[in-house]
Amino acid sequence: MSKDMTIAVCGLGYVGLPVGLLFAQAGFKVIGIDKNEEKVKKINRGQNIIEGKEPGLKELIKKIYKKGNFLATLETKKYQEAEVILVAVETPVEDETYEPAYTALRAALKDIGQNMKKGVLVIVEATIAPQTMAKVVQPILEQESGLSAGKDFLLSNCPERLMPGRLLENIENYNRVLGG
């Protein structure tokens, strides 16, 4: 990946924020997109929004804030600037049925599909059930964008493996599998 490439991160929570900050630390331009206005404002002031003890995260946010290559925003049109889009939204299960609850994922994919450019790589950075890429992710992106996966854009999944209290350590040191 070229360092002059722009990476968009959809969802600035326990996965998206630290991943985006580490890409910014490596020298990439990063746009973090989230629906929570207060969270966006705090991040853009260099403040940590992750609760709990996360070694190094507060310092990393301040460092990247000073560096100036990470922007948090509410604007979904910013996806148009990205060569890579990481989707890091929650993918919980329903309490009663234990079925995946992909409400946030579906909403994010709709926004991304309406704003992504041809040639983009979309990576779902979440733990999802088998067949979700083929039955949920790809159809929504294709319908909303009018583009075709594999021809007009690339699609991949990288299940997150993060433990609260060790976010940065896990991202920097765990081996990860990226499937496309």
Tab-separated table of C-alpha atoms in Angstrom:
chain	number	residue	atom	x	y	z
A	1	MET	CA	0.000	0.000	0.000
A	2	SER	CA	1.253	3.427	-0.934
A	3	LYS	CA	1.517	5.927	1.933
A	4	ASP	CA	-0.171	8.610	-0.192
A	5	MET	CA	-3.292	6.435	-0.172
A	6	THR	CA	-6.351	7.478	1.844
A	7	ILE	CA	-7.951	4.968	4.203
A	8	ALA	CA	-11.483	5.499	5.486
A	9	VAL	CA	-12.553	3.809	8.706
A	10	CYS	CA	-16.276	3.338	9.228
A	11	GLY	CA	-17.002	3.263	12.957
A	12	LEU	CA	-14.698	4.819	15.542
A	13	GLY	CA	-15.169	2.452	18.448
A	14	TYR	CA	-12.988	-0.202	20.083
A	15	VAL	CA	-11.817	-1.555	16.711
A	16	GLY	CA	-12.029	1.323	14.251
A	17	LEU	CA	-10.363	4.051	16.291
A	18	PRO	CA	-7.173	2.180	17.258
A	19	VAL	CA	-6.828	0.634	13.779
A	20	GLY	CA	-7.260	4.033	12.149
A	21	LEU	CA	-4.798	5.686	14.534
A	22	LEU	CA	-2.163	3.055	13.827
A	23	PHE	CA	-2.573	3.543	10.066
A	24	ALA	CA	-2.187	7.293	10.620
A	25	GLN	CA	0.907	6.667	12.735
A	26	ALA	CA	2.344	4.644	9.828
A	27	GLY	CA	1.923	7.729	7.625
A	28	PHE	CA	-1.366	7.142	5.816
A	29	LYS	CA	-4.081	9.787	5.515
A	30	VAL	CA	-7.024	8.433	7.520
A	31	ILE	CA	-10.633	9.584	7.534
A	32	GLY	CA	-12.688	8.187	10.411
A	33	ILE	CA	-16.429	8.269	9.799
A	34	ASP	CA	-18.903	7.830	12.633
A	35	LYS	CA	-22.552	8.714	13.332
A	36	ASN	CA	-21.858	10.031	16.856
A	37	GLU	CA	-21.236	13.789	16.708
A	38	GLU	CA	-19.826	14.094	20.236
A	39	LYS	CA	-17.359	11.263	19.587
A	40	VAL	CA	-16.209	12.945	16.360
A	41	LYS	CA	-15.716	16.295	18.119
A	42	LYS	CA	-13.671	14.730	20.923
A	43	ILE	CA	-11.422	12.800	18.540
A	44	ASN	CA	-10.812	15.943	16.491
A	45	ARG	CA	-9.700	17.672	19.709
A	46	GLY	CA	-7.218	14.871	20.386
A	47	GLN	CA	-9.273	13.314	23.188
A	48	ASN	CA	-9.593	9.600	23.922
A	49	ILE	CA	-13.177	8.316	23.613
A	50	ILE	CA	-12.466	4.684	24.534
A	51	GLU	CA	-13.487	3.858	28.107
A	52	GLY	CA	-11.389	1.668	30.352
A	53	LYS	CA	-7.658	1.286	30.675
A	54	GLU	CA	-6.047	1.055	27.242
A	55	PRO	CA	-2.264	1.348	27.515
A	56	GLY	CA	-0.814	3.810	25.005
A	57	LEU	CA	-4.101	4.829	23.379
A	58	LYS	CA	-4.426	8.254	25.019
A	59	GLU	CA	-0.858	9.118	24.038
A	60	LEU	CA	-1.347	7.825	20.481
A	61	ILE	CA	-4.458	9.969	19.981
A	62	LYS	CA	-2.557	13.075	21.110
A	63	LYS	CA	0.408	12.212	18.863
A	64	ILE	CA	-1.791	11.667	15.786
A	65	TYR	CA	-3.793	14.820	16.569
A	66	LYS	CA	-0.545	16.812	16.408
A	67	LYS	CA	0.570	14.980	13.240
A	68	GLY	CA	-2.675	16.009	11.524
A	69	ASN	CA	-3.305	13.074	9.173
A	70	PHE	CA	-6.421	11.686	10.924
A	71	LEU	CA	-9.777	13.406	10.501
A	72	ALA	CA	-12.943	12.260	12.255
A	73	THR	CA	-16.171	13.270	10.512
A	74	LEU	CA	-19.897	12.619	10.221
A	75	GLU	CA	-19.760	13.120	6.421
A	76	THR	CA	-20.346	9.859	4.545
A	77	LYS	CA	-19.380	11.595	1.280
A	78	LYS	CA	-15.777	11.346	2.531
A	79	TYR	CA	-15.829	7.662	1.497
A	80	GLN	CA	-15.370	8.990	-2.066
A	81	GLU	CA	-11.798	10.014	-1.164
A	82	ALA	CA	-10.704	6.554	-0.008
A	83	GLU	CA	-8.817	3.836	-1.834
A	84	VAL	CA	-9.475	1.494	1.111
A	85	ILE	CA	-12.528	1.439	3.386
A	86	LEU	CA	-12.446	-0.517	6.660
A	87	VAL	CA	-15.874	-1.308	8.092
A	88	ALA	CA	-15.544	-1.560	11.879
A	89	VAL	CA	-19.088	-1.397	13.221
A	90	GLU	CA	-20.647	-3.550	15.905
A	91	THR	CA	-21.988	-6.957	14.881
A	92	PRO	CA	-23.751	-8.275	18.011
A	93	VAL	CA	-26.188	-11.164	18.278
A	94	GLU	CA	-29.840	-10.889	19.292
A	95	ASP	CA	-30.372	-11.712	22.975
A	96	GLU	CA	-33.351	-14.007	22.424
A	97	THR	CA	-32.567	-15.721	19.118
A	98	TYR	CA	-28.753	-15.565	19.103
A	99	GLU	CA	-29.008	-14.561	15.447
A	100	PRO	CA	-26.591	-11.924	14.138
A	101	ALA	CA	-27.953	-8.388	14.443
A	102	TYR	CA	-26.493	-6.572	11.464
A	103	THR	CA	-28.437	-3.315	11.788
A	104	ALA	CA	-25.296	-1.160	12.100
A	105	LEU	CA	-23.495	-3.148	9.391
A	106	ARG	CA	-26.365	-2.788	6.913
A	107	ALA	CA	-26.630	0.976	7.550
A	108	ALA	CA	-22.871	1.420	7.148
A	109	LEU	CA	-22.807	-0.590	3.911
A	110	LYS	CA	-25.644	1.486	2.481
A	111	ASP	CA	-23.737	4.726	3.214
A	112	ILE	CA	-20.521	3.281	1.815
A	113	GLY	CA	-22.203	1.907	-1.313
A	114	GLN	CA	-23.767	5.280	-2.070
A	115	ASN	CA	-20.402	7.028	-1.751
A	116	MET	CA	-17.601	4.655	-2.733
A	117	LYS	CA	-15.583	5.115	-5.879
A	118	LYS	CA	-14.681	2.564	-8.506
A	119	GLY	CA	-11.561	0.566	-7.652
A	120	VAL	CA	-11.925	0.807	-3.872
A	121	LEU	CA	-11.068	-2.069	-1.541
A	122	VAL	CA	-13.765	-2.588	1.136
A	123	ILE	CA	-12.707	-4.662	4.138
A	124	VAL	CA	-15.259	-5.734	6.732
A	125	GLU	CA	-13.220	-5.582	9.937
A	126	ALA	CA	-15.672	-7.510	12.086
A	127	THR	CA	-16.521	-10.989	13.203
A	128	ILE	CA	-19.432	-12.100	11.054
A	129	ALA	CA	-21.219	-15.376	10.425
A	130	PRO	CA	-20.354	-17.572	7.418
A	131	GLN	CA	-22.019	-16.418	4.179
A	132	THR	CA	-22.515	-12.848	5.461
A	133	MET	CA	-20.134	-11.444	2.840
A	134	ALA	CA	-22.042	-13.158	0.005
A	135	LYS	CA	-25.582	-12.763	1.354
A	136	VAL	CA	-25.454	-9.356	3.091
A	137	VAL	CA	-22.322	-7.306	2.366
A	138	GLN	CA	-21.841	-7.795	-1.384
A	139	PRO	CA	-25.516	-7.380	-2.381
A	140	ILE	CA	-25.901	-4.137	-0.405
A	141	LEU	CA	-22.694	-2.613	-1.780
A	142	GLU	CA	-23.552	-3.607	-5.354
A	143	GLN	CA	-27.146	-2.380	-5.123
A	144	GLU	CA	-26.226	0.965	-3.562
A	145	SER	CA	-23.191	1.660	-5.767
A	146	GLY	CA	-24.277	0.174	-9.087
A	147	LEU	CA	-20.815	-1.425	-9.186
A	148	SER	CA	-19.835	-5.085	-9.364
A	149	ALA	CA	-17.654	-6.806	-6.734
A	150	GLY	CA	-14.513	-8.309	-8.223
A	151	LYS	CA	-14.815	-6.134	-11.317
A	152	ASP	CA	-15.391	-2.554	-10.111
A	153	PHE	CA	-14.366	-2.888	-6.460
A	154	LEU	CA	-12.663	-5.414	-4.211
A	155	LEU	CA	-14.243	-6.970	-1.144
A	156	SER	CA	-12.616	-8.682	1.817
A	157	ASN	CA	-13.140	-9.724	5.431
A	158	CYS	CA	-10.689	-9.523	8.318
A	159	PRO	CA	-12.284	-10.736	11.551
A	160	GLU	CA	-11.194	-8.602	14.484
A	161	ARG	CA	-9.494	-10.272	17.410
A	162	LEU	CA	-9.203	-7.595	20.039
A	163	MET	CA	-9.376	-7.782	23.786
A	164	PRO	CA	-10.349	-4.732	25.865
A	165	GLY	CA	-7.332	-3.513	27.812
A	166	ARG	CA	-4.985	-4.684	25.062
A	167	LEU	CA	-6.313	-3.010	21.899
A	168	LEU	CA	-3.059	-1.565	20.561
A	169	GLU	CA	-1.022	-4.572	21.655
A	170	ASN	CA	-3.433	-6.974	19.916
A	171	ILE	CA	-3.517	-4.998	16.654
A	172	GLU	CA	0.263	-4.639	16.515
A	173	ASN	CA	1.192	-8.192	17.551
A	174	TYR	CA	-1.553	-10.682	16.584
A	175	ASN	CA	-1.338	-12.422	13.252
A	176	ARG	CA	-4.395	-11.625	11.167
A	177	VAL	CA	-6.114	-13.359	8.307
A	178	LEU	CA	-7.522	-11.297	5.450
A	179	GLY	CA	-9.827	-13.175	3.065
A	180	GLY	CA	-11.145	-11.899	-0.218
